[in-house]
mmCIF file of C-alpha atoms in Angstrom:
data_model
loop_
_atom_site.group_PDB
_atom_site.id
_atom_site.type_symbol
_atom_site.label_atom_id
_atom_site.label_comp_id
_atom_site.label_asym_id
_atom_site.label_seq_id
_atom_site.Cartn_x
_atom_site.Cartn_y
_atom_site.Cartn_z
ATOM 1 C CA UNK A 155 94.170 178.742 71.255
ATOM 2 C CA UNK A 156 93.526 182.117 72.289
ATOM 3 C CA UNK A 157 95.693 183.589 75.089
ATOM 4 C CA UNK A 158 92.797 184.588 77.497
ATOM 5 C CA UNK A 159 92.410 181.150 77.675
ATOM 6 C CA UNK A 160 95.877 179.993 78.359
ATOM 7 C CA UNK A 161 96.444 182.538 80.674
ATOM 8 C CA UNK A 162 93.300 181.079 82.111
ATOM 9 C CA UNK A 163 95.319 177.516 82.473
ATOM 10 C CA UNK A 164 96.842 177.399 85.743
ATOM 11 C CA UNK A 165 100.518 178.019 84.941
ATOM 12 C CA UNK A 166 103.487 179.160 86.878
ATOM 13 C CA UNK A 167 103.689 182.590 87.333
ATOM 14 C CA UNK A 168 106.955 183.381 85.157
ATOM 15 C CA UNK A 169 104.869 181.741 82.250
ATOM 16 C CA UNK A 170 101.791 183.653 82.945
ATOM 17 C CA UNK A 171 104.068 187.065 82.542
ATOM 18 C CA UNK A 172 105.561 185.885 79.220
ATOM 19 C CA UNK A 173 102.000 184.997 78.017
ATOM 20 C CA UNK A 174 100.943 188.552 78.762
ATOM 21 C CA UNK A 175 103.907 190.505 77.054
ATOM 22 C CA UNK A 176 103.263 187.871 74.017
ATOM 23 C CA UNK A 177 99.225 189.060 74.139
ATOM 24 C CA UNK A 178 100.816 193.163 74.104
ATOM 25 C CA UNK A 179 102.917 191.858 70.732
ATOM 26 C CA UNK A 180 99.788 190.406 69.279
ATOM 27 C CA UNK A 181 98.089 193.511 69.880
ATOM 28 C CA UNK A 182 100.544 195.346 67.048
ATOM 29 C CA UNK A 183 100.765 194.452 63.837
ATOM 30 C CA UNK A 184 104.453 194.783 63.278
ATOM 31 C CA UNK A 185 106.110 192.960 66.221
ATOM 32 C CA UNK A 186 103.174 189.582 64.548
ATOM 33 C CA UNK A 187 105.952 187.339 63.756
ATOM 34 C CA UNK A 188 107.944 187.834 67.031
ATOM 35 C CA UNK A 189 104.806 187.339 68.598
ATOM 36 C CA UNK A 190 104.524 183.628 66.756
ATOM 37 C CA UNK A 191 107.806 182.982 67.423
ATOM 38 C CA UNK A 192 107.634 183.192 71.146
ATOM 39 C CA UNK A 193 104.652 181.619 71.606
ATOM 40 C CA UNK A 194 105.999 178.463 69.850
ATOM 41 C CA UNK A 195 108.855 178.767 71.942
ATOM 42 C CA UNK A 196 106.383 179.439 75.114
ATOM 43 C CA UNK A 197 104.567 176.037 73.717
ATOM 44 C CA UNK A 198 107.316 174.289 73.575
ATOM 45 C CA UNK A 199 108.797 175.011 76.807
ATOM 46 C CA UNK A 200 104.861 174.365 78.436
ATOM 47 C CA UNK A 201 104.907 170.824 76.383
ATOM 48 C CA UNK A 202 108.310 169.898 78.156
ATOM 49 C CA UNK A 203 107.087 171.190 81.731
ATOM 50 C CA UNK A 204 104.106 169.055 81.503
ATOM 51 C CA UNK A 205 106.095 165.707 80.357
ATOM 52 C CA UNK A 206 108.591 166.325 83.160
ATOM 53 C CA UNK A 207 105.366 166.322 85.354
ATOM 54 C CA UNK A 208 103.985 163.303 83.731
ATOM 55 C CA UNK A 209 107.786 161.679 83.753
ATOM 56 C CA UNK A 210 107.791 162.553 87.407
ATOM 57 C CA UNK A 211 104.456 160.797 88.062
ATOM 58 C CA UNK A 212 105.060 158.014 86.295
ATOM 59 C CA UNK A 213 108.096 157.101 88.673
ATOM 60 C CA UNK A 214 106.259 158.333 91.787
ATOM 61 C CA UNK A 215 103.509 155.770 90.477
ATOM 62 C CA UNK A 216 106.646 152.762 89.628
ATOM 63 C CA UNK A 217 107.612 153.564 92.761
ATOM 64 C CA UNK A 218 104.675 152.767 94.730
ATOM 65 C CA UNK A 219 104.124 149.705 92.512
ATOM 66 C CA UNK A 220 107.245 148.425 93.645
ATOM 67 C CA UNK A 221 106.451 148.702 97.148
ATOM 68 C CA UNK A 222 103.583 147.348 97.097
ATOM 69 C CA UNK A 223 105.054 144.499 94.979
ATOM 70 C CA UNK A 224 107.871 144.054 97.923
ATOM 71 C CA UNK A 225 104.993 144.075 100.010
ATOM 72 C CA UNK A 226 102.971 141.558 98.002
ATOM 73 C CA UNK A 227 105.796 139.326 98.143
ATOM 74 C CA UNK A 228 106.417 139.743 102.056
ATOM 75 C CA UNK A 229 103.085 138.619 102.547
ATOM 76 C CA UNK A 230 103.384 135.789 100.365
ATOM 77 C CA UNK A 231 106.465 134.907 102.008
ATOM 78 C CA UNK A 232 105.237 134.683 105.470
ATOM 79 C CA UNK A 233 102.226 132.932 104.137
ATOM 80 C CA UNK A 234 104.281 130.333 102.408
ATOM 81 C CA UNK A 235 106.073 130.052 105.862
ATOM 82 C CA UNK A 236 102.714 129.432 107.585
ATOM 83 C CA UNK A 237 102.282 126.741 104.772
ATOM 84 C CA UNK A 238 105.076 124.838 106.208
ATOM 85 C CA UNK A 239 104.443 125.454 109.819
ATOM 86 C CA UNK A 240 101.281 124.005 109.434
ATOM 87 C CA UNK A 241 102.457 121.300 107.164
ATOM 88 C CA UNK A 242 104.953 120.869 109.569
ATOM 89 C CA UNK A 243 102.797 120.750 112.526
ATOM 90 C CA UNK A 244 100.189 118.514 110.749
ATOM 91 C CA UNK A 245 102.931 115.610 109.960
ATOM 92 C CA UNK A 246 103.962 116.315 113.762
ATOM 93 C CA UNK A 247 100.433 115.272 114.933
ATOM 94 C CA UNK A 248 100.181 112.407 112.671
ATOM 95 C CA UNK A 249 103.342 111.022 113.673
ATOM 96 C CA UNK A 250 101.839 111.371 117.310
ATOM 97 C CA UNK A 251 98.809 109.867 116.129
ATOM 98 C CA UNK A 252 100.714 107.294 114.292
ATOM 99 C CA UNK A 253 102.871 106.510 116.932
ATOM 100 C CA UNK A 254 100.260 106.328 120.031
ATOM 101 C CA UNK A 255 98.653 103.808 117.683
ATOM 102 C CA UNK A 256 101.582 101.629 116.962
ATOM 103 C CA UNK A 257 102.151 101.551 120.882
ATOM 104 C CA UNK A 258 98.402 100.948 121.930
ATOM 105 C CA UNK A 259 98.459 98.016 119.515
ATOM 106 C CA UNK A 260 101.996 96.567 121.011
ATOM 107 C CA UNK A 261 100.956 96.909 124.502
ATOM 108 C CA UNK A 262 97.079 95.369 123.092
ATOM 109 C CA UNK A 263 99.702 92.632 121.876
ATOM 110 C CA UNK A 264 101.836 92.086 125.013
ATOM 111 C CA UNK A 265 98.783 91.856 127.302
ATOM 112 C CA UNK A 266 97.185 89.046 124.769
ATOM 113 C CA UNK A 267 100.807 87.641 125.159
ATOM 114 C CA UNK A 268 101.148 87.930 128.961
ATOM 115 C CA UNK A 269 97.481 86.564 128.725
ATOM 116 C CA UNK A 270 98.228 83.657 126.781
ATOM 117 C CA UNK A 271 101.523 82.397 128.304
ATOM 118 C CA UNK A 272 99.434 82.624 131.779
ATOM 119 C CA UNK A 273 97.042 80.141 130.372
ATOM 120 C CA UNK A 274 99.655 78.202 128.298
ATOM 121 C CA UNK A 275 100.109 74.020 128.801
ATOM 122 C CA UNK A 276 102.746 73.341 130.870
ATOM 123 C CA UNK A 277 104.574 70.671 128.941
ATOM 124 C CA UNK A 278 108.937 70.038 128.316
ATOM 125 C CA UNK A 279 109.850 67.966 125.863
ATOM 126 C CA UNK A 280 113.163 66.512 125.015
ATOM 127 C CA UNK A 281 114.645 63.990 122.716
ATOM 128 C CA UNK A 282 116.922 61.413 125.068
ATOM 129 C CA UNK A 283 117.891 58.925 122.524
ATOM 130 C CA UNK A 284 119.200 58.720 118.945
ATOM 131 C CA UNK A 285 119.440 55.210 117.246
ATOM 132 C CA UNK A 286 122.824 54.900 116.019
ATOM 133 C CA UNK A 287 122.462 53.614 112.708
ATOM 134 C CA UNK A 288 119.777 54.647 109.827
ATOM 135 C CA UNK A 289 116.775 51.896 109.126
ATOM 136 C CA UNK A 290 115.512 50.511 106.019
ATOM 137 C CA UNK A 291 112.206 48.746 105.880
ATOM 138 C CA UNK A 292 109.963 47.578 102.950
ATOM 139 C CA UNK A 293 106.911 49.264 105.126
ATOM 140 C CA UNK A 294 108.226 51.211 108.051
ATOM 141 C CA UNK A 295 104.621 51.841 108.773
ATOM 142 C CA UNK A 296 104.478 48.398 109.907
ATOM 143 C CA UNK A 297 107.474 47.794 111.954
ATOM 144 C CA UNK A 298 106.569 47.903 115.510
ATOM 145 C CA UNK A 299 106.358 51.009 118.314
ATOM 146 C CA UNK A 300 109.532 51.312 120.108
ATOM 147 C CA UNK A 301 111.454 49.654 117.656
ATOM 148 C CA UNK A 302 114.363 47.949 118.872
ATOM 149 C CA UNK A 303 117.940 49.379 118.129
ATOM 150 C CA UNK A 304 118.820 48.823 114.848
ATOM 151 C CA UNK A 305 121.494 46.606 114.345
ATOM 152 C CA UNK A 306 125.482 47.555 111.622
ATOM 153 C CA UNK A 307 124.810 46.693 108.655
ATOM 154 C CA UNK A 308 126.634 46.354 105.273
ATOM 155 C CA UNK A 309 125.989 49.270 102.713
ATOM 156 C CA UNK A 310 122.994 48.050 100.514
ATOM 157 C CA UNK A 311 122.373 48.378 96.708
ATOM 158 C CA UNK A 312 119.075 49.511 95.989
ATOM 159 C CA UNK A 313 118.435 48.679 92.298
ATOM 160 C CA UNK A 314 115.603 50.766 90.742
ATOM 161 C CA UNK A 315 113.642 47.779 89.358
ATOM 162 C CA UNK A 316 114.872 45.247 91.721
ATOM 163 C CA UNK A 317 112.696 43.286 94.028
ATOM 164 C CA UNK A 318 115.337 41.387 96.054
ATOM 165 C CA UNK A 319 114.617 41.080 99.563
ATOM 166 C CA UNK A 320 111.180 41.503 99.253
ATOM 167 C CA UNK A 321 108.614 39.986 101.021
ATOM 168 C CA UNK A 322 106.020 41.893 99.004
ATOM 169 C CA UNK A 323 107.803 41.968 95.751
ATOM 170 C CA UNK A 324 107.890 45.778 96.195
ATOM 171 C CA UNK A 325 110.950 47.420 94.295
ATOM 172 C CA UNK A 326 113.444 48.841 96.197
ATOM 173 C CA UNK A 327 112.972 52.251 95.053
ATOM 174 C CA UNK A 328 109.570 52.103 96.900
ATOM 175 C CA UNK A 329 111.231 50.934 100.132
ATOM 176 C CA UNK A 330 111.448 53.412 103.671
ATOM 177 C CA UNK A 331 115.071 54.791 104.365
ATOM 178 C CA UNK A 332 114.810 56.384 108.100
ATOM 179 C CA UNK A 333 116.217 57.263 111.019
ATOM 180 C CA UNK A 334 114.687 56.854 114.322
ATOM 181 C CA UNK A 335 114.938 58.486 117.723
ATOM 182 C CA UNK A 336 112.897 58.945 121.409
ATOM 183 C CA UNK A 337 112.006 61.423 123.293
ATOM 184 C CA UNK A 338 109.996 62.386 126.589
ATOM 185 C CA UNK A 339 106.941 65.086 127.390
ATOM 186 C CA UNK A 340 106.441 65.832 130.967
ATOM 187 C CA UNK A 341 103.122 68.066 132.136
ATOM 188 C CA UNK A 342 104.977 70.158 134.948
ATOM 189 C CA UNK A 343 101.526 72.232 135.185
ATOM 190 C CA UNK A 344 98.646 72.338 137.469
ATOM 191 C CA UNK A 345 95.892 71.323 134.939
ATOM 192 C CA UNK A 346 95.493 68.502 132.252
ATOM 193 C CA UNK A 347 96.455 69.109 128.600
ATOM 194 C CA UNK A 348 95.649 67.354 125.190
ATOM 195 C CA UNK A 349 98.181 66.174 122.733
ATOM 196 C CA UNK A 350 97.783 66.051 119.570
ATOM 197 C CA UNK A 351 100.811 64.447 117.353
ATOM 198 C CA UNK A 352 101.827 63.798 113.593
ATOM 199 C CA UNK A 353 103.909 61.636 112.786
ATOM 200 C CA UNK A 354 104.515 61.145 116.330
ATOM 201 C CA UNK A 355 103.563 57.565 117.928
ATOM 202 C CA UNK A 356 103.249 56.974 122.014
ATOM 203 C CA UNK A 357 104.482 53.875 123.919
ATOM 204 C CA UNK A 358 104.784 52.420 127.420
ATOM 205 C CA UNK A 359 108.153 52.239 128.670
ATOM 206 C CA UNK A 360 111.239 53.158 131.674
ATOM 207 C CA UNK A 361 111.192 56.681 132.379
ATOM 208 C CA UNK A 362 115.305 57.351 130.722
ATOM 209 C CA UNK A 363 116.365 59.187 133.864
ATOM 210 C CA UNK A 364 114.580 58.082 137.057
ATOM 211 C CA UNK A 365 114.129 54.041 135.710
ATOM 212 C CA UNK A 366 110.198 54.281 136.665
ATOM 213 C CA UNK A 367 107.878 52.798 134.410
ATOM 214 C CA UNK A 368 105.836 55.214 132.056
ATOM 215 C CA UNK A 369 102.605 54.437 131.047
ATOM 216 C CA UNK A 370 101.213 55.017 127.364
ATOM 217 C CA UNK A 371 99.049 58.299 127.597
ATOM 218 C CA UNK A 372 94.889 57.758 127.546
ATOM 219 C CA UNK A 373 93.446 58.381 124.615
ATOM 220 C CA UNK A 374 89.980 60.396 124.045
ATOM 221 C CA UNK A 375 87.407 59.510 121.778
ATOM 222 C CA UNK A 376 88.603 62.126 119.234
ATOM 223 C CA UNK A 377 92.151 60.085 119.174
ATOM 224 C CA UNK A 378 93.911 63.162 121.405
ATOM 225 C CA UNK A 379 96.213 62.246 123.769
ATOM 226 C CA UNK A 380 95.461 63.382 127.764
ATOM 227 C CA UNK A 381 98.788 63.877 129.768
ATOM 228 C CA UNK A 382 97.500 64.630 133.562
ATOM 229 C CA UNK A 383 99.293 66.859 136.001
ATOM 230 C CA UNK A 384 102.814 65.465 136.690
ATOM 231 C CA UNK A 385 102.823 62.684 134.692
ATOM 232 C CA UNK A 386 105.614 61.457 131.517
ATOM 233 C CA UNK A 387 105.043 60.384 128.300
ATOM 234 C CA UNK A 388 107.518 58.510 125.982
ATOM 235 C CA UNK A 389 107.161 58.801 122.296
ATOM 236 C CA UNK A 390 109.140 57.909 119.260
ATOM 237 C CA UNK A 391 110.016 59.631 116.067
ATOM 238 C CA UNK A 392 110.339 58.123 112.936
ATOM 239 C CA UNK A 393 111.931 60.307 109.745
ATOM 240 C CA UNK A 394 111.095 58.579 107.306
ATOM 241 C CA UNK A 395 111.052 58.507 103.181
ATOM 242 C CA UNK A 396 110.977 56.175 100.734
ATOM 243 C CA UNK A 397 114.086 56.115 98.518
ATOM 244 C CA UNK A 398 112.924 57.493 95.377
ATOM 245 C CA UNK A 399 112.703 60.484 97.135
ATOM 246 C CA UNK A 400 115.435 60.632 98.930
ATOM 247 C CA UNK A 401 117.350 60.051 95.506
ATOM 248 C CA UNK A 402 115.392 63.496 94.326
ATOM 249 C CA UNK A 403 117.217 65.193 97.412
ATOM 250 C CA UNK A 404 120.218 64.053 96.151
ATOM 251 C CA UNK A 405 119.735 64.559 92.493
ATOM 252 C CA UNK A 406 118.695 67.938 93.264
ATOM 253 C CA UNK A 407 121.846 68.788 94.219
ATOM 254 C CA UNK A 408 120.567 70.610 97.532
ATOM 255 C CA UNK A 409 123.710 71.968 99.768
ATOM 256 C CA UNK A 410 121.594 71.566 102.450
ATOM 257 C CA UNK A 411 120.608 67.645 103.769
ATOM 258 C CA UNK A 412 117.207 67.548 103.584
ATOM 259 C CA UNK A 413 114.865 67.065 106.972
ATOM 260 C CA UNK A 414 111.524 65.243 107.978
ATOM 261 C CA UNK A 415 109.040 66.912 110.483
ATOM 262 C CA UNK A 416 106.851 65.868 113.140
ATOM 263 C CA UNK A 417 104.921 68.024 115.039
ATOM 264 C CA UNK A 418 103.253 67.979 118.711
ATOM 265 C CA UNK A 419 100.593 70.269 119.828
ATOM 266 C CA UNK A 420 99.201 70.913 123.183
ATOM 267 C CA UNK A 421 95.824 72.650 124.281
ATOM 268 C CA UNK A 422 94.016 72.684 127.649
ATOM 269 C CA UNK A 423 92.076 69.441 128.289
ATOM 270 C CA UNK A 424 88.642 71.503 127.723
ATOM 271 C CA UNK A 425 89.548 74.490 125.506
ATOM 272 C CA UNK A 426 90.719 74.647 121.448
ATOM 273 C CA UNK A 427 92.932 77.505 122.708
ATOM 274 C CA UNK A 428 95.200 78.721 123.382
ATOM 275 C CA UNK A 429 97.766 76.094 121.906
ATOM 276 C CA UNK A 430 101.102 75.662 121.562
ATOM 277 C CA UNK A 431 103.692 72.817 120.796
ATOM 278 C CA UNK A 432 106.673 71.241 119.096
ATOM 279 C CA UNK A 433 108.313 70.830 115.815
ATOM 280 C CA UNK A 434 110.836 67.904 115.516
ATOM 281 C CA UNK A 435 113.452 68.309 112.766
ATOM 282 C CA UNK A 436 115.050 65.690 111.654
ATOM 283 C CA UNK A 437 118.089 66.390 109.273
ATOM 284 C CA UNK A 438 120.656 63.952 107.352
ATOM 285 C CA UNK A 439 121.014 61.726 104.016
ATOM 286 C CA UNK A 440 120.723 57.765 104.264
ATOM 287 C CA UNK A 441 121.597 57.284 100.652
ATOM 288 C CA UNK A 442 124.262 58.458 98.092
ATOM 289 C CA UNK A 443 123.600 58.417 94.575
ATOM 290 C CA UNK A 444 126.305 56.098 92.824
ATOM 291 C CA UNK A 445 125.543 56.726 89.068
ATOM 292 C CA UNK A 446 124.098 60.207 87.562
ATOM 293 C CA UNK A 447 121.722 57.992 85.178
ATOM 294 C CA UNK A 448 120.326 57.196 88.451
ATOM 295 C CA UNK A 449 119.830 53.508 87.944
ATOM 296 C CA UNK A 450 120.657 52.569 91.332
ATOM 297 C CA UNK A 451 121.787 53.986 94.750
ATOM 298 C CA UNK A 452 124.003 52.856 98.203
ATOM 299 C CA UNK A 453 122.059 52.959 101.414
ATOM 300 C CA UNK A 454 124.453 53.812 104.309
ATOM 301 C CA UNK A 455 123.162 52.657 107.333
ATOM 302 C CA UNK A 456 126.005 54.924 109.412
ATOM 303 C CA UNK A 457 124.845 57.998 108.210
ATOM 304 C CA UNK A 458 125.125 60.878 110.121
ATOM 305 C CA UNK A 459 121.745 62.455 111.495
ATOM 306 C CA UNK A 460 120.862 65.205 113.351
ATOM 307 C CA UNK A 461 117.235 65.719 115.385
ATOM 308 C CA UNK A 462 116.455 69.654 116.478
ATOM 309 C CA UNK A 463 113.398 70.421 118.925
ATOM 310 C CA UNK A 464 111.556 73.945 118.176
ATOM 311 C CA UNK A 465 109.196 75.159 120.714
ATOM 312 C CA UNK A 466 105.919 77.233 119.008
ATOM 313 C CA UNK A 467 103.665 79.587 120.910
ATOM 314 C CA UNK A 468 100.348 80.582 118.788
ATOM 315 C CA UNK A 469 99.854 84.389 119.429
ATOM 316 C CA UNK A 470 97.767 87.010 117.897
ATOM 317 C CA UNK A 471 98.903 89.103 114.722
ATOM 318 C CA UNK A 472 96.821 92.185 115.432
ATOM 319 C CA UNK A 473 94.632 93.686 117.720
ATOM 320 C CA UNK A 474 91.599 92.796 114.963
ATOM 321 C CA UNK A 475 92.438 88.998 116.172
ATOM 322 C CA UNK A 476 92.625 90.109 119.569
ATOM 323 C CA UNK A 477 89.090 91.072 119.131
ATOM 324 C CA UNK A 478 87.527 88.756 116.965
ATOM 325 C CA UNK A 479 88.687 85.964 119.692
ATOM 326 C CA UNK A 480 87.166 87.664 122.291
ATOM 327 C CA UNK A 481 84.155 87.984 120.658
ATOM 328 C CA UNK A 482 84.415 84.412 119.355
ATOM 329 C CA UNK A 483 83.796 85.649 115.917
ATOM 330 C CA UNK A 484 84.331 82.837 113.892
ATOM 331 C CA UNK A 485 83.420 84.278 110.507
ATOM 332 C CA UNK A 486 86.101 87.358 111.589
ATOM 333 C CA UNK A 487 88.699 85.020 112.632
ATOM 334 C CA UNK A 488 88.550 82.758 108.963
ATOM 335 C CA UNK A 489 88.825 86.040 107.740
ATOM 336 C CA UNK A 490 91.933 87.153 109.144
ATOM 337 C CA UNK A 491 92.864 83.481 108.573
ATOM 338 C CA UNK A 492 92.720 83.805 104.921
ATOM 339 C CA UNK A 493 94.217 87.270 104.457
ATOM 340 C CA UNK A 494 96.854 85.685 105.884
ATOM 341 C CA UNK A 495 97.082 83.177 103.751
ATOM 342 C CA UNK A 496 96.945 85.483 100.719
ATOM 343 C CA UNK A 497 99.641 87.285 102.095
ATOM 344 C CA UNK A 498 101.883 84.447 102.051
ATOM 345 C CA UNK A 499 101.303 83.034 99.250
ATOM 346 C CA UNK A 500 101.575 86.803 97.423
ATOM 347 C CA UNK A 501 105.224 87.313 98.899
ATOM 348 C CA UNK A 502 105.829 83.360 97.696
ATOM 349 C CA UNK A 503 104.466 84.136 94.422
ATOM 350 C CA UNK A 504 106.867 87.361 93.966
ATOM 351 C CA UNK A 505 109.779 84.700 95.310
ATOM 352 C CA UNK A 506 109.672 82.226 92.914
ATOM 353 C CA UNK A 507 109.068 84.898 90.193
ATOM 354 C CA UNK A 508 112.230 86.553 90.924
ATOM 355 C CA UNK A 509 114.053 82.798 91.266
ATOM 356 C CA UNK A 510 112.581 82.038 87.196
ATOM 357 C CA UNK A 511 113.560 85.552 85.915
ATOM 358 C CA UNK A 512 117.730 85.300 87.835
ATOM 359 C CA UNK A 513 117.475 81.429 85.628
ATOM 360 C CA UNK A 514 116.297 82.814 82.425
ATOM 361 C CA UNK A 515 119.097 85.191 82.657
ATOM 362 C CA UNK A 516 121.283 82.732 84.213
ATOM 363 C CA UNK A 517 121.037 80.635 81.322
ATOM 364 C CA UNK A 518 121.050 83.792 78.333
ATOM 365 C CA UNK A 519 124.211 84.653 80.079
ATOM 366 C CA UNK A 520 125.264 81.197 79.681
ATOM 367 C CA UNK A 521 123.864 81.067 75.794
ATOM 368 C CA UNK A 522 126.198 84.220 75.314
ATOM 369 C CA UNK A 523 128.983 82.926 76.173
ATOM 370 C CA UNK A 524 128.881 79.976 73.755
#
């Protein structure tokens, strides 16, 4: 490089000086090598001048990088923060959403409720009489409606194959073990209401507590029952099974005594709906199971027997009922119906599958420890 031209490089001015005493050596023959000598030196010294620059840029440059970076990650800081305040937010309003729902649909409930009970029959029932001793018949079905207190007995022997007794040569094991008890409806309401009853039979009788007599209720065409404004009806209950399967109950084992059902329901005298009703639970154990070959078993006609009264009101499940029975939608309603039903038998399905799996390990827990 010629030093015209460095000196034509911007340079500082100590540098520029140097370069021109450097171009005076040059110009003489015998100060050459001093002249080469400096300018490497000069070189040398430019070289490291113009790193340090570039050294010095380079952190002015990290520098701002790092800034910015902090910046950068400010920003995505608060925007992360916005994130979740609007996440935040969001999950507030559906909550709000959520909840406003649940509450329009429980006060869309209530109102079918208060709706309902307004429109209810007004019908008590209660049970005023419990024969004292347990029956056994060859065909309950056929003894007669009330029946007559049953008279102490002696314990009986039922023999599996035995026809003793019989007037229809039926074994014992297909004759009725039951217990019987009475009870009373009275409509207390304005308006007429239908009965219908299972397993449930109507008779004409003295009223228990005021000694009037009480008239068997009218029947419809349909085979309903009509009890009229302020008027009693008398009915009697038979629980009844026969004893092969009351010695099933016992065989099972069951802690609990096992229970027969009957079942009144009550509607407005023009109207399906709404209903509601009774459920008559009958609980106790006429029989004991003498041998575990189960050959034959003791009837005890002073058994023990309890009879429990359950009052049911039929009210909507959702506001999607609610609807469908104001429209009358029929088709919507056997819908609903049979998602129900699904339902049921889904959470009974997941029952008894968790029942088998606790006995298969019941009983590998049980092969173990052989």
């Amino acid at each position: 490089m010629q030093l015209g031209t460095m000196l034509a490089i911007t340079l500082p001015g100590e540098m520029q000086s140097a370069l021109r005493r450097l171009q005076n050596l040059f110009d003489e023959e015998e100060t050459l090598p001093i002249a080469l000598a400096g300018l490497a030196v000069l070189i040398s010294v430019w070289a490291a001048l113009i790193s340090r620059r570039s050294m010095k840029a380079s952190e002015r440059s990290a520098r701002a990088a790092e800034v910015q970076a902090r910046h950068a990650a400010s920003q995505a800081e608060a925007a992360e923060r916005q994130a979740v305040a609007a996440s935040e937010q969001a999950y507030s309003a559906s909550s709000e959403v959520s909840t406003a729902i649940q509450a329009s649909e429980i006060s869309a409930l209530e109102g079918a409720k208060a709706r309902i009970d307004a429109s209810l029959p007004r019908i008590s029932a209660v049970i005023f009489r419990k024969n004292d001793y347990a029956g056994l018949a060859e065909n309950s079905y056929a003894l007669p409606t009330p029946l007559p207190p049953i008279p102490m007995t002696e314990s009986v022997k039922l023999d599996h194959w035995s026809t003793e007794g019989s007037a229809g040569s039926t074994p014992h094991w297909a004759w009725d073990a039951f217990f019987v008890s009475h009870g009373l409806l009275f409509n207390f309401g304005n308006e007429p209401a239908r009965v219908i009853s299972q397993s449930v039979q109507f008779y004409a009788g003295t009223h228990p507590f005021t000694g009037e007599e009480v008239k068997e209720p009218a029947t419809t065409i349909h085979g309903d029952r009509v009890l009229y404004s302020g008027q009693s009806a008398l009915f009697q209950v038979i629980a009844r099974k026969q004893v092969d399967d009351w010695v099933e109950v016992i065989r099972k084992g069951e802690k609990e005594r096992e229970f027969c059902e009957a079942h009144l329901s009550f509607f407005p005298a023009d109207f399906d709906e709404p209903e509601c009703g009774v459920k008559i639970r009958t609980t106790g154990t006429p029989l004991s199971r003498v041998v575990p070959e189960g050959v034959y078993a003791i009837f005890k006609p002073n058994s023990y027997f309890d009879v429990h009264l359950e009052f049911l009101r039929k009210y909507p499940d959702s506001s999607e009922e609610i609807a469908a029975r104001l429209k009358g939608d029929r088709e919507e309603l056997f819908a609903l119906y049979m998602k129900r039903r699904r339902m049921k038998w889904f959470r009974e399905e997941i029952a008894n599958r968790k029942l088998s799996e606790e006995s298969v390990e019941g009983d590998a827990d049980a092969v173990a420890n052989d």
